């Protein structure tokens, strides 16, 4: 499947909207993998062209290694090759990250992605490259995406500097999920080496800005249930109608802001229940929204939807 | 002049490229106002459609109040009404800010702009509105722009929330210089009240991203000497050629990164000497570039220019 | 006076409690210098052994240069040489800082103190030394204290590194007001060069910790009206009764926390009115406490006082 | 053993110096548990009165759950009840943290300690209490210590507020490892509820400051190989000789600074090899010191040692 996908996307694995999937959970916090097929079908019905499993949206830091593997297996099976699947394998413990990477390969993922360790912060490109190499060696044939999200990892290095090193020493390096707001660095990464790497933008609320810099696509949490909103942004831009693309982005952005009034990931997971398929509550340290907040959110979102 | 300018720009005072001007200084740090006419002509020759005086680029925090007034007077006279002129009057001391605002009005500026006090940080929209009101009252007929630059002021509030309050209590509020990277907030501000406010973007290196969100124009330091680079971005976007706009933005961005390898404002002021008109060294706390850095920069910038 | 004071304090100008004085203001924000003599007498009655004028507590960033000079003159006259007086002269504009330094000398201050420019941040000891030199040259015979408060200035450099450079190039360097929480650096500074510099601690709530590291004294805002609380800490420690010193520090700390529930500097200035002499409201960007908060604070503070 | 220890320490489990132990590793990063007995004996020979296993110093975030259990088992066996042992069980995944807590109980630990999840940050006492409860329920009979280290976890809440909630809802809550620099909060925690909780300080370089506030003891990494340095601080303070305590603290602090010139945890682990027992290199994301740095450190440390 990988080859077919790559062929239609100009050599890069991913383009368009890639959904950072939720991990379905029961009221007691246990995994609820029985829901994955329905969730997966719903998400694919949103017009997404890829899945990003066990990222921040999938609450991977709150799962055990075994749980992460089980979630990946469930989504990969449910997806059935309809779109490419990336499995996030980053972990504070690189030993665990390596195990997750090897599992992702065995499980039939199309690529892996990593956030770097963040409890101990990384302060240099050299240190970052060493960590990426360590994981890449555990699944050397898997395309590897680096997930750049400085506000969660504290790693604020310039990504174009990473790409320069990747050219030399990271043969499986495939691209970036770019969730920083430094769009000048984004542009430089997109154009590095003649567009050698597959650069996905990672901020739903400002998708249009990332696309305007030339991003091949984007990875996001609200794509799970607001796919059509973002498709309209992409289509308008492709049609050369920037004004309409702004109109559509504004609708999406305001909807996301409406959700985020109620919290962070916990609010987005609640919005998935309202606008899409119920994936249950989040695990601690996220707290489920209060009943009042849920009622308010339901009214706000269904009112206009 | 104001009316004529506004008429041609759809009701808003500013559009296109607004240069945040340098303050010319002698080797000993004294003002060198005799250079202002030549500098002003050079900058206007870059195709800019407005001047932003005594901002961060003008080193206003490092000037006395009297010096700021003298610099404003010199530029306003040199400009001679060819383009609109905004005078930045923000100061830790609001008493000083008020004096600067009143002077700007007397001196014939078209608008004032402010950063908020930052030594004591402001944590609420309420606090911010009080400060803006205090300054606005000293020049109630002058359009007022708020200069949003969280990384320097520590004020990370959402600007669309400020605009909502401005609708009610700040009659002279004209718009924003938006130098935050949160472009979802930028989009919301641009569209607030049907485009009621004049929103300028403030990051040269990612100008295209701001324009793609609908910014009316931009205020920047490198517009002083790289105007044509950015004009090509604007023109390509206006012609509907996004790919070419990205090409041109990349050229500008890489040039700026080349400069910033050598420092911050001190490197940009040095680049002005290389690529434009010499405005002398910066004042402390900025240190002038070393002779070696200057030689290297000259070679890098003139090599390709 | 300076000589006499120094003699009794082992060669250093300052020891014990140094009050960072308030700037009295009228309801409309104007200076209320007529109150200075009474305020000064009240503060000296708290058992303080020095005054620190126009610091953060004195709202110097919110004053004009002329106002700062007037406040200094008023306090120096009111003090009449009863204790040493330090005038803070730091300013974003070093030109203004130099003028303030020269004025402080003429006005009869015993020393000057500076925070560095903070709008443009300083990232190296070299840059910091250049700024200090620039100011020192304007009042070369005045002992100069560097005011280290990283959370307000963003300058987080290690102070013992500054002292090493001061040995070589800053002949008038006298010591530090140390308001960082890195007490290992404090200890190193106190002992640097055999105790060559006069190191004052700057966090009232943890005074005992600073004293335990050997600080000669402390500069603080709540010393204006809670002097006896802190004198009891100092006396207990001097008497070798660490347990009692902790008891007394706890009382002071809890009282300060009680005040800070209501705000920051605005709450402390309100507490001065309740427990000492009324110095009026703060200037923007600080907002005066609400009437409700003032009533609550009065009850809390007078209840136990 | 617990009872005996508690009896001699006034009801609290821990006092004096508690070593945050290293995890011995081979050159390839694998655990080297065969070294644990010798390391443990060496550390106990430093005069420490407790062990804190698998904390930051033990590189627990870089270990798998199974490895953490194996390291705990090895140290608990090697220690043989000579001093109390605390096992750190914090993890981004609370499911993993619960498993680690249950294991620590089975393994015979005297207490558990936790850092909160940090990838997703915690912004309220409520959220923090929920996380602590979740872990406590997995080992309800084990005394639980909260490890407060804001610069690594991003959780900057006031600890005395946590203790107030602990009184009500966390029956197994035993105390704090306090590695924040806000020593006013430390004092309040020590005195909260009449000294109800066991509060250990967590910054070796400023141990004396923590002790002066009344901390029962301290947990630290350099206690593994510099125990006598810190014992001399404690003894001098106990003897009422504050001046000598400062002298001794200065020696320790300067030694630690000498080490930290070369890095962070990687430098401290290298110093353990030089001054104590070799525990091998750190795991990524820490990089082993270069050969040159190791030679330099050896010379510096052995020169004076």
mmCIF file of N, CA and C in Angstrom, chain A residues 31 89 157 187 214 257:
data_model
loop_
_atom_site.group_PDB
_atom_site.id
_atom_site.type_symbol
_atom_site.label_atom_id
_atom_site.label_comp_id
_atom_site.label_asym_id
_atom_site.label_seq_id
_atom_site.Cartn_x
_atom_site.Cartn_y
_atom_site.Cartn_z
ATOM 1 N N UNK A 31 -8.818 0.798 28.558
ATOM 2 C CA UNK A 31 -8.952 0.915 27.106
ATOM 3 C C UNK A 31 -10.300 0.329 26.680
ATOM 4 N N UNK A 89 5.981 6.710 18.585
ATOM 5 C CA UNK A 89 6.677 5.796 19.490
ATOM 6 C C UNK A 89 7.564 6.526 20.495
ATOM 7 N N UNK A 157 14.824 23.849 19.345
ATOM 8 C CA UNK A 157 15.858 23.957 18.307
ATOM 9 C C UNK A 157 15.243 24.212 16.936
ATOM 10 N N UNK A 187 8.938 27.007 6.627
ATOM 11 C CA UNK A 187 9.193 27.232 5.199
ATOM 12 C C UNK A 187 10.554 26.676 4.800
ATOM 13 N N UNK A 214 3.447 26.209 2.219
ATOM 14 C CA UNK A 214 3.748 25.073 1.348
ATOM 15 C C UNK A 214 3.700 23.706 2.019
ATOM 16 N N UNK A 257 -11.760 27.440 19.087
ATOM 17 C CA UNK A 257 -11.670 28.307 20.276
ATOM 18 C C UNK A 257 -12.856 28.080 21.205
#
